[in-house]
Coordinates of C-alpha atoms in Angstrom, one line a residue:
M27 CA -10.5 -11.7 -11.2
H28 CA -13.6 -11.5 -13.4
P29 CA -13.2 -13.4 -16.8
Q30 CA -13.9 -10.3 -18.9
I31 CA -11.3 -8.3 -17.1
R32 CA -8.8 -11.1 -17.3
K33 CA -9.3 -11.3 -21.1
K34 CA -8.9 -7.5 -21.5
C35 CA -5.7 -7.7 -19.4
R36 CA -4.3 -10.5 -21.5
D37 CA -5.1 -8.6 -24.7
F38 CA -3.3 -5.5 -23.3
C39 CA -0.3 -7.7 -22.5
E40 CA -0.2 -9.0 -26.1
H41 CA -0.2 -5.5 -27.5
M42 CA 2.5 -4.3 -25.1
E43 CA 4.6 -7.4 -25.9
A44 CA 4.4 -6.5 -29.6
V45 CA 5.4 -2.8 -28.9
T46 CA 8.2 -3.4 -26.4
G47 CA 9.6 -6.9 -27.1
V48 CA 9.2 -7.7 -23.4
R49 CA 7.1 -10.6 -22.1
C50 CA 4.0 -9.4 -20.2
A51 CA 1.6 -11.5 -18.1
T52 CA -1.6 -11.2 -16.1
V53 CA -1.6 -12.7 -12.7
D54 CA -4.9 -13.9 -11.2
I55 CA -4.7 -14.0 -7.4
A56 CA -7.8 -16.2 -6.8
E57 CA -6.7 -18.8 -9.4
E58 CA -3.0 -18.3 -8.6
T59 CA -2.1 -18.4 -12.3
V60 CA 0.2 -16.5 -14.5
L61 CA -1.3 -15.9 -18.0
Y62 CA 1.0 -14.6 -20.7
G63 CA -0.2 -12.4 -23.6
T64 CA 1.3 -14.7 -26.2
D65 CA 2.4 -18.4 -25.9
N66 CA 3.4 -19.7 -22.5
K67 CA 6.1 -19.1 -20.0
P68 CA 9.1 -17.0 -21.4
R69 CA 11.8 -19.2 -23.0
F70 CA 14.4 -17.9 -20.6
C71 CA 12.3 -18.9 -17.5
T72 CA 11.7 -22.4 -18.9
K73 CA 15.5 -22.9 -19.0
C74 CA 16.1 -21.6 -15.5
Q75 CA 18.5 -23.8 -13.5
N76 CA 17.2 -22.6 -10.1
K77 CA 15.0 -25.5 -9.2
D78 CA 13.7 -23.8 -6.1
C79 CA 12.2 -20.9 -8.0
Q80 CA 8.4 -21.0 -8.2
E81 CA 7.1 -18.5 -10.7
I82 CA 3.8 -17.7 -9.0
S83 CA 5.5 -17.1 -5.7
V84 CA 8.0 -14.7 -7.2
H85 CA 5.3 -12.6 -8.8
L86 CA 3.0 -12.7 -5.8
Y87 CA 5.9 -11.2 -3.8
G88 CA 6.3 -8.5 -6.4
L89 CA 2.6 -7.7 -6.4
N90 CA 2.3 -7.6 -2.7
E91 CA 5.3 -5.2 -2.6
A92 CA 3.5 -3.1 -5.3
C93 CA 0.5 -2.8 -2.9
R94 CA 2.9 -1.1 -0.4
W95 CA 4.6 1.1 -3.1
Q96 CA 1.8 3.0 -4.9
G97 CA 0.7 0.1 -7.0
R98 CA 3.9 -0.7 -8.9
Y99 CA 7.2 -2.3 -8.1
I100 CA 10.5 -3.4 -9.7
Y101 CA 12.1 -6.5 -8.3
H102 CA 14.5 -9.4 -9.0
C103 CA 13.8 -13.1 -9.4
P104 CA 15.9 -15.5 -7.3
I105 CA 18.7 -15.5 -10.0
G106 CA 18.8 -11.8 -10.3
I107 CA 16.8 -11.0 -13.4
I108 CA 14.6 -7.8 -13.4
F109 CA 10.8 -8.0 -13.4
S110 CA 8.3 -5.2 -12.7
C111 CA 4.7 -5.3 -11.9
A112 CA 1.5 -3.3 -11.4
A113 CA -1.2 -4.3 -9.0
I114 CA -5.0 -4.5 -9.5
L115 CA -7.0 -4.0 -6.3
D116 CA -10.5 -5.1 -5.5
W117 CA -13.3 -2.9 -4.0
D118 CA -11.7 -3.2 -0.5
K119 CA -8.3 -2.3 -1.8
K120 CA -7.0 -5.9 -1.5
L121 CA -4.9 -7.4 -4.1
S122 CA -6.9 -9.3 -6.8
G123 CA -4.4 -9.5 -9.6
G124 CA -2.0 -7.5 -11.7
F125 CA 0.5 -7.3 -14.5
V126 CA 4.0 -8.7 -14.6
I127 CA 6.6 -7.4 -17.1
G128 CA 9.8 -9.3 -17.8
P129 CA 12.4 -10.9 -17.8
I130 CA 14.4 -7.8 -18.6
L131 CA 18.1 -6.9 -18.4
M132 CA 19.0 -3.5 -17.0
G133 CA 22.4 -2.0 -17.4
D134 CA 25.6 -3.7 -18.6
L135 CA 25.5 -7.4 -19.6
Q136 CA 29.1 -7.9 -18.2
D137 CA 28.0 -6.6 -14.8
M138 CA 25.2 -9.2 -14.8
L139 CA 27.6 -12.0 -15.8
F140 CA 30.1 -11.0 -13.1
D141 CA 28.5 -13.2 -10.4
F142 CA 25.8 -15.0 -12.5
P143 CA 25.7 -18.5 -11.1
Y144 CA 24.6 -20.5 -14.2
S145 CA 27.0 -20.5 -17.1
S146 CA 24.7 -22.7 -19.2
M147 CA 22.2 -19.9 -19.3
E148 CA 24.6 -17.1 -20.3
E149 CA 23.6 -17.2 -24.0
D150 CA 19.9 -17.0 -23.2
L151 CA 20.7 -14.2 -20.8
S152 CA 22.4 -12.2 -23.5
K153 CA 19.3 -12.4 -25.7
L154 CA 17.0 -10.8 -23.1
P155 CA 15.6 -7.4 -24.0
R156 CA 17.8 -4.7 -22.4
Y157 CA 16.4 -1.4 -21.2
S158 CA 17.6 1.5 -19.1
S159 CA 16.4 2.1 -15.5
S160 CA 14.4 5.0 -16.8
A161 CA 12.7 3.0 -19.6
I162 CA 11.7 0.3 -17.2
Q163 CA 10.2 2.9 -14.9
H164 CA 8.2 4.3 -17.8
M165 CA 7.0 0.9 -18.8
T166 CA 5.9 0.1 -15.3
E167 CA 4.0 3.4 -15.1
A168 CA 2.1 2.6 -18.3
F169 CA 1.0 -0.8 -16.9
S170 CA 0.1 0.8 -13.5
M171 CA -2.2 3.3 -15.3
F172 CA -4.0 0.5 -17.1
A173 CA -4.2 -1.6 -13.8
S174 CA -5.7 1.4 -11.9
A175 CA -8.5 1.5 -14.5
Y176 CA -9.6 -2.0 -13.4
S177 CA -9.0 -1.7 -9.7
Q178 CA -12.1 -1.7 -7.5
A179 CA -14.1 -3.1 -10.5
D180 CA -13.6 -6.8 -10.6
H181 CA -14.9 -8.0 -7.2
T182 CA -18.6 -8.8 -7.9
G183 CA -18.3 -12.4 -9.0
D184 CA -15.7 -13.4 -6.5
L185 CA -17.6 -11.6 -3.7
L186 CA -20.8 -13.5 -4.4
F187 CA -18.9 -16.8 -4.5
N188 CA -17.2 -16.2 -1.2
Q189 CA -20.4 -15.0 0.5
H190 CA -22.2 -18.1 -0.7
N191 CA -19.6 -20.4 1.0
Y192 CA -19.4 -18.2 4.0
L193 CA -23.2 -18.2 4.6
N194 CA -23.5 -21.9 4.2
T195 CA -20.9 -22.4 6.9
L196 CA -22.6 -19.9 9.1
Y197 CA -25.9 -21.8 8.9
Q198 CA -24.1 -25.1 9.8
V199 CA -22.4 -23.5 12.9
K200 CA -25.7 -21.9 13.9
D201 CA -27.3 -25.4 14.5
L202 CA -24.6 -26.1 17.2
Y203 CA -25.7 -23.0 19.2
K204 CA -29.5 -23.9 19.1
S205 CA -29.1 -26.3 22.0
E206 CA -29.2 -25.2 25.7
T207 CA -25.6 -26.2 26.2
V208 CA -23.3 -23.6 24.6
P209 CA -20.4 -25.4 22.9
E210 CA -16.8 -24.7 23.9
F211 CA -14.8 -22.5 21.5
P212 CA -13.3 -25.0 19.0
K213 CA -9.5 -24.8 19.7
E214 CA -8.9 -27.8 17.4
I215 CA -10.3 -25.7 14.4
E216 CA -7.9 -22.9 15.3
D217 CA -5.0 -25.4 15.4
Q218 CA -6.0 -26.8 12.0
L219 CA -6.2 -23.3 10.6
V220 CA -2.7 -22.6 11.8
E221 CA -1.4 -25.8 10.2
H222 CA -3.0 -25.0 6.8
I223 CA -1.5 -21.5 6.9
R224 CA 1.9 -22.9 7.6
K225 CA 1.6 -25.1 4.6
G226 CA 0.1 -22.5 2.3
R227 CA -3.2 -24.2 1.8
K228 CA -5.5 -21.4 0.8
A229 CA -8.7 -23.2 0.0
E230 CA -8.6 -25.3 3.2
S231 CA -7.7 -22.2 5.3
Q232 CA -10.6 -20.2 3.9
E233 CA -13.0 -23.0 4.7
L234 CA -11.8 -23.3 8.3
L235 CA -11.8 -19.5 8.7
N236 CA -15.4 -19.4 7.7
E237 CA -16.2 -22.0 10.3
L238 CA -14.1 -20.2 13.0
L239 CA -15.8 -16.9 12.2
G240 CA -19.2 -18.6 12.7
H241 CA -18.2 -19.8 16.2
I242 CA -16.8 -16.3 17.0
Y243 CA -20.1 -14.7 15.9
F244 CA -22.4 -17.0 17.8
A245 CA -20.2 -17.2 20.9
S246 CA -20.3 -13.4 20.9
D247 CA -24.0 -13.3 20.2
F248 CA -23.2 -11.1 17.2
K249 CA -22.2 -8.2 19.4
L250 CA -19.7 -6.2 17.3
N251 CA -17.3 -5.2 20.0
E252 CA -17.0 -8.8 21.3
V253 CA -16.5 -10.0 17.8
K254 CA -13.7 -7.4 17.3
S255 CA -12.1 -8.5 20.6
K256 CA -12.0 -12.1 19.4
M257 CA -10.7 -11.0 16.1
L258 CA -7.7 -9.5 17.8
D259 CA -7.0 -12.9 19.3
L260 CA -7.2 -14.5 15.9
I261 CA -4.8 -12.0 14.4
A262 CA -2.3 -13.0 17.1
V263 CA -2.8 -16.7 16.2
L264 CA -2.4 -16.0 12.4
S265 CA 0.8 -13.9 13.1
R266 CA 2.4 -16.7 15.1
A267 CA 1.5 -19.2 12.4
A268 CA 3.1 -17.1 9.6
I269 CA 6.2 -16.4 11.6
A270 CA 6.6 -20.1 12.5
S271 CA 6.5 -21.0 8.8
G272 CA 9.4 -18.6 8.1
A273 CA 7.7 -15.3 7.2
D274 CA 9.6 -12.1 7.8
V275 CA 9.0 -11.1 11.4
G276 CA 9.2 -7.4 10.8
E277 CA 6.7 -7.6 7.9
I278 CA 4.2 -9.6 10.0
F279 CA 4.5 -7.2 12.9
R280 CA 3.8 -4.3 10.6
F281 CA 0.9 -6.1 9.0
S282 CA -0.7 -7.2 12.3
T283 CA -0.3 -3.6 13.7
Q284 CA -2.2 -2.3 10.6
S285 CA -4.8 -5.0 11.0
I286 CA -5.5 -4.0 14.6
L287 CA -6.0 -0.4 13.4
D288 CA -8.3 -1.6 10.6
I289 CA -10.5 -3.4 13.0
E290 CA -11.5 -0.2 14.7
H291 CA -13.0 1.0 11.4
L292 CA -15.2 -2.0 10.8
N293 CA -18.9 -1.0 11.2
G294 CA -20.8 -4.2 10.8
I295 CA -20.6 -8.0 11.0
D296 CA -20.5 -8.4 7.2
D297 CA -17.5 -6.0 7.1
V298 CA -15.7 -8.3 9.5
G299 CA -16.2 -11.4 7.3
L300 CA -15.0 -9.7 4.2
W301 CA -12.0 -8.0 5.9
C302 CA -11.0 -11.3 7.5
S303 CA -11.0 -13.1 4.2
G304 CA -8.6 -10.5 2.8
I305 CA -6.1 -10.7 5.7
L306 CA -6.1 -14.5 5.5
H307 CA -4.7 -14.3 2.0
R308 CA -2.0 -11.9 3.1
Y309 CA -1.0 -14.2 5.9
I310 CA -0.9 -17.3 3.7
T311 CA 1.2 -15.3 1.1
S312 CA 3.6 -14.3 3.9
A313 CA 3.8 -17.8 5.2
F314 CA 4.5 -19.5 1.9
D315 CA 8.0 -19.1 0.4
Q316 CA 8.1 -15.3 -0.2
P317 CA 10.6 -14.6 2.6
Q318 CA 13.3 -16.3 0.6
I319 CA 12.3 -14.4 -2.5
K320 CA 12.3 -11.1 -0.6
H321 CA 15.8 -11.8 0.7
S322 CA 17.0 -12.7 -2.9
D323 CA 15.4 -9.5 -4.2
M324 CA 17.1 -7.4 -1.5
V325 CA 20.5 -9.0 -2.2
F326 CA 20.3 -8.3 -5.9
K327 CA 19.3 -4.7 -5.2
V328 CA 22.4 -4.4 -3.0
T329 CA 24.7 -6.0 -5.6
D330 CA 23.3 -3.8 -8.4
Y331 CA 23.9 -0.7 -6.2
I332 CA 27.5 -1.7 -5.5
K333 CA 28.2 -2.3 -9.2
N334 CA 26.9 1.1 -10.0
H335 CA 28.7 2.9 -7.1
Y336 CA 32.0 1.1 -6.6
R337 CA 33.9 4.3 -7.6
E338 CA 32.5 5.9 -4.5
K339 CA 33.3 5.4 -0.8
L340 CA 30.6 2.9 0.1
T341 CA 29.5 2.4 3.7
L342 CA 27.3 -0.2 5.3
D343 CA 24.9 2.4 6.6
E344 CA 24.5 4.0 3.2
I345 CA 23.6 0.7 1.5
A346 CA 21.3 -0.3 4.4
R347 CA 19.4 3.0 3.9
Y348 CA 19.1 2.3 0.2
V349 CA 17.2 -1.0 0.9
N350 CA 15.4 0.3 3.9
L351 CA 17.0 -2.1 6.4
S352 CA 19.0 -1.8 9.5
S353 CA 22.8 -2.3 9.0
S354 CA 22.9 -5.3 11.2
Y355 CA 20.0 -7.0 9.5
L356 CA 21.4 -6.3 6.1
S357 CA 24.8 -7.8 7.1
S358 CA 23.2 -10.9 8.4
I359 CA 20.9 -11.5 5.4
F360 CA 23.6 -10.7 2.9
K361 CA 26.1 -13.2 4.5
K362 CA 23.4 -15.9 4.8
E363 CA 22.3 -15.5 1.2
T364 CA 25.7 -15.1 -0.5
G365 CA 28.2 -16.8 1.9
E366 CA 30.3 -13.6 1.7
N367 CA 30.3 -10.5 3.9
L368 CA 29.4 -7.2 2.4
T369 CA 32.9 -5.6 2.6
S370 CA 34.4 -8.6 0.8
Y371 CA 31.9 -8.3 -2.0
I372 CA 32.5 -4.6 -2.4
N373 CA 36.3 -5.2 -2.6
R374 CA 35.7 -8.1 -5.1
V375 CA 33.7 -5.8 -7.4
K376 CA 36.3 -3.1 -7.2
I377 CA 39.2 -5.6 -8.0
E378 CA 37.3 -7.0 -11.0
N379 CA 37.0 -3.5 -12.4
C380 CA 40.7 -2.8 -11.6
K381 CA 41.6 -5.9 -13.6
R382 CA 39.6 -4.6 -16.5
L383 CA 41.5 -1.3 -16.4
L384 CA 44.8 -3.0 -16.1
R385 CA 44.1 -5.2 -19.1
E386 CA 42.5 -2.6 -21.4
T387 CA 44.2 0.7 -20.5
N388 CA 47.7 2.1 -19.9
H389 CA 46.6 4.1 -16.8
S390 CA 49.0 4.3 -13.9
L391 CA 48.4 2.1 -10.8
S392 CA 47.8 5.3 -8.8
Y393 CA 45.1 6.4 -11.3
I394 CA 43.4 3.0 -11.2
A395 CA 43.5 2.9 -7.4
H396 CA 41.9 6.3 -7.3
E397 CA 39.3 5.4 -10.0
C398 CA 38.1 2.5 -7.9
C399 CA 38.1 4.5 -4.6
F400 CA 41.1 2.9 -2.8
D401 CA 42.6 5.4 -0.3
D402 CA 46.2 4.9 -1.4
Q403 CA 48.2 2.8 -3.8
S404 CA 49.8 0.7 -1.1
Y405 CA 46.4 -0.4 0.3
F406 CA 45.1 -1.0 -3.3
S407 CA 48.1 -3.3 -4.0
K408 CA 47.5 -5.2 -0.7
V409 CA 43.8 -5.8 -1.5
F410 CA 44.4 -6.6 -5.1
K411 CA 46.9 -9.3 -4.2
K412 CA 44.5 -10.8 -1.7
Y413 CA 41.8 -11.2 -4.4
A414 CA 43.8 -11.7 -7.6
G415 CA 46.7 -13.8 -6.1
E416 CA 49.4 -11.4 -7.5
S417 CA 50.3 -7.7 -7.5
P418 CA 48.6 -5.3 -9.9
K419 CA 51.9 -4.8 -11.8
N420 CA 52.4 -8.5 -12.3
Y421 CA 48.8 -9.0 -13.3
R422 CA 49.1 -6.4 -16.1
L423 CA 52.4 -7.9 -17.4
N424 CA 51.1 -11.5 -17.3
T425 CA 47.8 -10.7 -19.0
R426 CA 49.5 -8.9 -21.8
R427 CA 51.9 -11.8 -22.5
R428 CA 49.0 -14.2 -23.0

């Protein structure tokens, strides 16, 4: 991201923080940095007890999703706190940076505390700014409008820098092809590139990719169709590397399919080099630790949906449609991430709300059963006893004696 644009983005963040009370940051993709409008990382995030959470990876996930969803996206961090973001794209519609807004609380604090894993953070959690879903949407739209003003406008400096390194490498490779004996295609460079992608080493991967592109160009005698053919092989290699490192298989297949379609529209050798640099960043991002973040985000979207719709007859298919996943995949990921199957979690949310009604109201058991969408009072009593350890009637009596 160009320094002048980065400064304007940070200034905008500072003004928006003053207006909304929500922390705002600019993310620079090339530098892999998160720059806040004022001070440093939000106080809440500095106290986060999740040691596996990496701030830049969380927000790179959000921004990459924003690229898929009209430039903005609302997501959860690994402990379930809301963030939203707006993407800034370069001249080739590749992600160059963006805005991150948050942390924010959405909805009722007690719902958040229901399964919040870190009791030592509850006081800080209660101090976070709280907005409705609609207000967060409006805030995200405002940032998206500002981001779009700088999209396709900040590529010049980065492009010249990348081309300089790219051309230097090209000249070095050219010397190898001056001899009468044509060198074999360097499989070892391809293997090293795969290893760097698996470990998320962006700079080293870019350097090796430049070298590999040089070999592809000269081995193909700069014939565009032959270069494109070899690029298809390279996409397959990059895809396998990303999947081997834990990237989401479906996401990689979709991305590789789109990449194959994109190749058809490349009209020159220079286009190939610039395009390839862009997809490399996408593969490295996918190969890093974003699959775990994506799964966490999906799980929190599901739990939020259940908390807001527990009064309705929830089905696995309905929830799966809400998060755009198959029912079987949702069940598998939810169980893996939470250690609890989806039906059990739904019942637990219902029973916690039944407990609240038993403590705080004089409603009949049949009314409470109906309110929390249990088919009949007998089934309600059976499920309640399983999760609470006693019947609804005894629970009400015992809590009122305390």
